[in-house]
PDB file of C-alpha atoms in Angstrom:
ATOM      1  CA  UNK A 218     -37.953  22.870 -21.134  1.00 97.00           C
ATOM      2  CA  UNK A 219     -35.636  20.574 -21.032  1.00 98.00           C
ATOM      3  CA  UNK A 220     -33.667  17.243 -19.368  1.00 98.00           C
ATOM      4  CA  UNK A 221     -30.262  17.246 -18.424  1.00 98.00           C
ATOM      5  CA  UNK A 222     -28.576  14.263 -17.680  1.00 98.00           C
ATOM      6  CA  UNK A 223     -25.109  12.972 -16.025  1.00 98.00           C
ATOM      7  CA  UNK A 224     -23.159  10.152 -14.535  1.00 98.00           C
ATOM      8  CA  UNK A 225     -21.286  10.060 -11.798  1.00 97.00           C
ATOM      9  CA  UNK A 226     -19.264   6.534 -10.388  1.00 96.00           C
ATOM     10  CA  UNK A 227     -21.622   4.508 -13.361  1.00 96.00           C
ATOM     11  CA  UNK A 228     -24.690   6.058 -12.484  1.00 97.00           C
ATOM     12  CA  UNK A 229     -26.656   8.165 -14.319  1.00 98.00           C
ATOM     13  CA  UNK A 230     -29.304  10.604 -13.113  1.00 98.00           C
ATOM     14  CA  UNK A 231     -31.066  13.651 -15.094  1.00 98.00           C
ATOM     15  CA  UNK A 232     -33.712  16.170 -14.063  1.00 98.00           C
ATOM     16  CA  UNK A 233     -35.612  19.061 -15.699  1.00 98.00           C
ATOM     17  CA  UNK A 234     -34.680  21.896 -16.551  1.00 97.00           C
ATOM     18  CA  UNK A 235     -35.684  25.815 -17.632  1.00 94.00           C
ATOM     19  CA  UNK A 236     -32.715  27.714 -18.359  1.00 95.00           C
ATOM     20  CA  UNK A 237     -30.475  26.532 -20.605  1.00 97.00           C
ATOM     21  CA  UNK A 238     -29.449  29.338 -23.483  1.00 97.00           C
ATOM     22  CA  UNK A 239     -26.139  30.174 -25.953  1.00 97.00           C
ATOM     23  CA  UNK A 240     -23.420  32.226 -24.264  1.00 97.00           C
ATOM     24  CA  UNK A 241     -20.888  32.102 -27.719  1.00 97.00           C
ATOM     25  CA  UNK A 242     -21.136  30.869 -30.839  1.00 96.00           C
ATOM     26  CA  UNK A 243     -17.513  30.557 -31.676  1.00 96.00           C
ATOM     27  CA  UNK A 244     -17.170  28.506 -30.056  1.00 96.00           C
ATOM     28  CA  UNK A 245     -20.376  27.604 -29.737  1.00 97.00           C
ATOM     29  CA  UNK A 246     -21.198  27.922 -25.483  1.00 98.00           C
ATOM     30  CA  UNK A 247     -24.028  26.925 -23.845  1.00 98.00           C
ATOM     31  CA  UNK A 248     -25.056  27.929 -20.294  1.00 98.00           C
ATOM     32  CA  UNK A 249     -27.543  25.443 -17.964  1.00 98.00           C
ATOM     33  CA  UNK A 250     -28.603  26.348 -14.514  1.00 98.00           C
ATOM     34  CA  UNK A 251     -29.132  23.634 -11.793  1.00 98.00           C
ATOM     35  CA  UNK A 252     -29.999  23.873  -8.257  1.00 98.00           C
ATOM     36  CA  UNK A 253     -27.262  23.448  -6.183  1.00 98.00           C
ATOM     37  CA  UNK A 254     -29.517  20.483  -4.100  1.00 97.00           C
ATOM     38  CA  UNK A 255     -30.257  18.431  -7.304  1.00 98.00           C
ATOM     39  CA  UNK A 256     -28.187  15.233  -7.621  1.00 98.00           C
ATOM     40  CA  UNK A 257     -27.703  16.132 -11.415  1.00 98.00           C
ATOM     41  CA  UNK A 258     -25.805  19.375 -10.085  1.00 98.00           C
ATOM     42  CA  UNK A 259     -23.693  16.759  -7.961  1.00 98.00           C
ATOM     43  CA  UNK A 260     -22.861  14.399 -10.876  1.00 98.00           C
ATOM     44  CA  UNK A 261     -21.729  17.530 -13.598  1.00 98.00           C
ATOM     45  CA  UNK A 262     -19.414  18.670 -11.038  1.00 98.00           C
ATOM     46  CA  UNK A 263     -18.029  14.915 -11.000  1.00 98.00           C
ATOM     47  CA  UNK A 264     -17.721  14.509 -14.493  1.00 98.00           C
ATOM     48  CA  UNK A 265     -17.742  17.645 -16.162  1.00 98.00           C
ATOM     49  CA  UNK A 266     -20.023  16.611 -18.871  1.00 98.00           C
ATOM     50  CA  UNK A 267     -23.905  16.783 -19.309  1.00 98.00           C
ATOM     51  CA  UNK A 268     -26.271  16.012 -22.161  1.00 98.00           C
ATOM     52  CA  UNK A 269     -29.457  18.143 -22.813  1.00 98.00           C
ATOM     53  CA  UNK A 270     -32.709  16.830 -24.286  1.00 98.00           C
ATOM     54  CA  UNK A 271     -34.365  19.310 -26.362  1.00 98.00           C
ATOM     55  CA  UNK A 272     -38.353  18.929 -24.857  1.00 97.00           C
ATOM     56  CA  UNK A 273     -41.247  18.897 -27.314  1.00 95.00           C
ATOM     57  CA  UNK A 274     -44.918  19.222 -26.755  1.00 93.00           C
ATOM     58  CA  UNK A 275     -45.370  15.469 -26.220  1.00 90.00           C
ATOM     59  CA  UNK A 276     -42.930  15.196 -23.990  1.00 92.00           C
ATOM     60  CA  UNK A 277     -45.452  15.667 -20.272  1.00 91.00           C
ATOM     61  CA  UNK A 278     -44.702  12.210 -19.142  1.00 94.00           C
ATOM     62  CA  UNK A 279     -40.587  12.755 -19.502  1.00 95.00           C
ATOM     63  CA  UNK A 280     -41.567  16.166 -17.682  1.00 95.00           C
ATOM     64  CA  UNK A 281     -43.557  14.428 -14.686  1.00 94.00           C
ATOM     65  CA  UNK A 282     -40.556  11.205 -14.351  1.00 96.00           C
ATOM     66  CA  UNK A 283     -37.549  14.140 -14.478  1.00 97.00           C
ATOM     67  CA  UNK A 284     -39.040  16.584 -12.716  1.00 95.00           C
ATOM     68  CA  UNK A 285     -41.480  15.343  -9.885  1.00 94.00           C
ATOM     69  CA  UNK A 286     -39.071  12.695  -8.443  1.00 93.00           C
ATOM     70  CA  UNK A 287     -35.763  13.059  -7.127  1.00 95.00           C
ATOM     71  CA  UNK A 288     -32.562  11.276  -7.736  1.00 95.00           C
ATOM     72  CA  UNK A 289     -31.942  11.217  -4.554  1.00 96.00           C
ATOM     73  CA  UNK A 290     -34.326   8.362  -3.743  1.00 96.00           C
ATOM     74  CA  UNK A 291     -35.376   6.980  -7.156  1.00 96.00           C
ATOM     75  CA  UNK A 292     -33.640   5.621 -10.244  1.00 97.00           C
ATOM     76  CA  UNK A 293     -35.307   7.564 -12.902  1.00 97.00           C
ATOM     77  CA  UNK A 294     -33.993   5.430 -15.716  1.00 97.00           C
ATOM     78  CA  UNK A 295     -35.139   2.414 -13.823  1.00 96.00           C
ATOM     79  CA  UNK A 296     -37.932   0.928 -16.729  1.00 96.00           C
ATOM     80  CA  UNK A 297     -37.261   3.436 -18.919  1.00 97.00           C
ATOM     81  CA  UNK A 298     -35.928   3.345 -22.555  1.00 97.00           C
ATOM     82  CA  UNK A 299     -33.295   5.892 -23.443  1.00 97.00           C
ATOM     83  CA  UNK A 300     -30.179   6.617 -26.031  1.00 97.00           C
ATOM     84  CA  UNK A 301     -26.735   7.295 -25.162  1.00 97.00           C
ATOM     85  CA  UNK A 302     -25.183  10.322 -27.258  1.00 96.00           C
ATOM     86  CA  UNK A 303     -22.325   9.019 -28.641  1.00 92.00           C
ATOM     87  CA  UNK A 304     -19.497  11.841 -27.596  1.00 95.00           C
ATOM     88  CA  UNK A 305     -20.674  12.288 -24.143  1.00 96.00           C
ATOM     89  CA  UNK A 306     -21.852   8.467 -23.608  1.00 97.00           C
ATOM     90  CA  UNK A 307     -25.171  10.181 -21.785  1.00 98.00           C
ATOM     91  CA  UNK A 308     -28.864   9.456 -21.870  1.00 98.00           C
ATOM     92  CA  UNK A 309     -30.636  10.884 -24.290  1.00 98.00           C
ATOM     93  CA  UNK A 310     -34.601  11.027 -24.401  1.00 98.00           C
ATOM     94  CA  UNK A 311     -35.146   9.590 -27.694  1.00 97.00           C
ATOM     95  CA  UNK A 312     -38.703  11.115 -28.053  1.00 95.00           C
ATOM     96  CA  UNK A 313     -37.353  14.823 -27.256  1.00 97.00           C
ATOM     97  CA  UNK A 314     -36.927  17.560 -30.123  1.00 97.00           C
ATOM     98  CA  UNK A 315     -33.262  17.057 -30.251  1.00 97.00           C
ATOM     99  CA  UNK A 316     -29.872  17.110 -27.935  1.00 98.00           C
ATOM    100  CA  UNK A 317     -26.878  19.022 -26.968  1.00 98.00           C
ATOM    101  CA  UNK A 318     -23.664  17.544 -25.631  1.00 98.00           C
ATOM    102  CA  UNK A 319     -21.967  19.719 -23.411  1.00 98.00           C
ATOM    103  CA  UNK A 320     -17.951  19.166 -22.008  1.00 98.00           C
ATOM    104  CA  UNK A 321     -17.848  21.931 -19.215  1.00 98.00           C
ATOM    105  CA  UNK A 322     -14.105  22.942 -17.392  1.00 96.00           C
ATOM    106  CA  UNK A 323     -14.293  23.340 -13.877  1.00 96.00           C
ATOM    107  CA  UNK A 324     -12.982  26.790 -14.412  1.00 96.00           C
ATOM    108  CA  UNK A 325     -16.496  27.320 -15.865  1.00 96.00           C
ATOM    109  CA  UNK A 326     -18.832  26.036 -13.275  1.00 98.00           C
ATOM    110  CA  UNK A 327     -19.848  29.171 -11.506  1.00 98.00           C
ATOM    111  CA  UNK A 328     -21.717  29.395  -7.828  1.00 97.00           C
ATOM    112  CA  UNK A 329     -24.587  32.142  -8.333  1.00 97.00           C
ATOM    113  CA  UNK A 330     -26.161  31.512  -4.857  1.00 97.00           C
ATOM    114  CA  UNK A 331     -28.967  28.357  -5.007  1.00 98.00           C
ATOM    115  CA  UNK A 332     -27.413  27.350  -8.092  1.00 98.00           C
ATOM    116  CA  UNK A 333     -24.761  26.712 -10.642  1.00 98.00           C
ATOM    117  CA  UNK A 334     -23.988  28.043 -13.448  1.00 98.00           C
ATOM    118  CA  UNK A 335     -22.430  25.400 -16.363  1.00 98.00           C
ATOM    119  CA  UNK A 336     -20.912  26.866 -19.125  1.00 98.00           C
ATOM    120  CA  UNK A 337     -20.065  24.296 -21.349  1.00 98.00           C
ATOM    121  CA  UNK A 338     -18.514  23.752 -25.330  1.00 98.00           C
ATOM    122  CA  UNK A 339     -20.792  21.663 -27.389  1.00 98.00           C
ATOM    123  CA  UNK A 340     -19.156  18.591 -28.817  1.00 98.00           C
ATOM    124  CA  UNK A 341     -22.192  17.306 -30.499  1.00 97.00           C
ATOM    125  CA  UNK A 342     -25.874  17.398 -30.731  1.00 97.00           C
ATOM    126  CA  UNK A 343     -28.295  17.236 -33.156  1.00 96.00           C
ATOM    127  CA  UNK A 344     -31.798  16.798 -34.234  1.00 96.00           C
ATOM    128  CA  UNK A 345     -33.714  13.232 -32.438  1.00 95.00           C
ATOM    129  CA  UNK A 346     -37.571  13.936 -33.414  1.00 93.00           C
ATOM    130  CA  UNK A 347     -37.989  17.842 -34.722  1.00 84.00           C
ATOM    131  CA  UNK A 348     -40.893  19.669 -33.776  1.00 90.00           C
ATOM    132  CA  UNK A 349     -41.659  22.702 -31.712  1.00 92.00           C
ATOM    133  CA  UNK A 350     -39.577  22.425 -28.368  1.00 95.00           C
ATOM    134  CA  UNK A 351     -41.578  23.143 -25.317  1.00 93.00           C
ATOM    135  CA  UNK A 352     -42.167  26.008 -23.171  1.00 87.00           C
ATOM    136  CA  UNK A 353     -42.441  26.686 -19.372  1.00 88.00           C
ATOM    137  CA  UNK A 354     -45.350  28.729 -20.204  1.00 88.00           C
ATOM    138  CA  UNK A 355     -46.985  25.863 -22.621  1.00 89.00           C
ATOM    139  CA  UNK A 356     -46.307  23.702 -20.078  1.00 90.00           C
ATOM    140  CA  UNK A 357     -47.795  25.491 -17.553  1.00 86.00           C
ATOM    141  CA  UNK A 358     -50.420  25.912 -19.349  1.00 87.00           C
ATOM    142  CA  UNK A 359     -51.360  22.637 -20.848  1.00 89.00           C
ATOM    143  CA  UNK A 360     -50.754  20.281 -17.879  1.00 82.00           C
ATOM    144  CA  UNK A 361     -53.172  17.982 -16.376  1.00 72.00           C
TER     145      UNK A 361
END
């Protein structure tokens, strides 16, 4: 699992996500799906960048803020304490596994139906915490 974050007009938003997977390696592509309804989708066709947080086992409360609420009506960085990757000036959860910064051309944002597909270069990234990242499954799982 993951969180994917963006800005749009000063604002940033981010929300969970499942799919997110390599496309290329040279040069390195990654792919993320987001619903077509979800402000994050709203704010990566804006700005054409999005940051991914890498989720780790101790990451349920970052699951329940990003992915129970919507940015629609809440701030969910309101109270919260974040980092901005440095290339892509995004939030980054500083407690996740580790991070991807993603530049995507509109020429690469494809509709497939309730969603989009983002198919973005990585311009940096790297490792915040370590650990085992996070399942759907495990999460499934494991919650409470």
């Amino acid at each position: 699992l993951f969180v994917v974050t963006s800005e749009k007009d000063g604002r940033f938003n981010g929300q969970v996500c499942n799919t997110v997977f390599q496309i290329t390696s040279e040069p390195q592509r990654v792919a993320v799906a987001l619903n077509n309804n979800n402000l994050t989708n709203h704010f990566v066709k804006a700005s054409g960048r999005l940051t991914v947080s890498v989720l780790g086992k101790n990451n349920f409360d970052d699951i329940k803020r990003f992915g129970y609420q919507t940015g629609h009506k809440v701030d969910k960085f309101a109270g919260f304490t974040y980092g901005v990757s440095a290339t892509n000036g995004l939030p980054v959860l500083l407690n996740a596994v580790a991070y991807l910064d993603l530049q995507v051309d509109p020429a690469r944002m494809i509709d497939v139906g309730t969603h989009t597909l983002f198919i973005g270069d990585v311009v940096d990234g790297g490792i915040i915490k370590g650990g085992d990242p996070i399942t759907y499954s495990y999460y499934r799982a494991n919650r409470r």
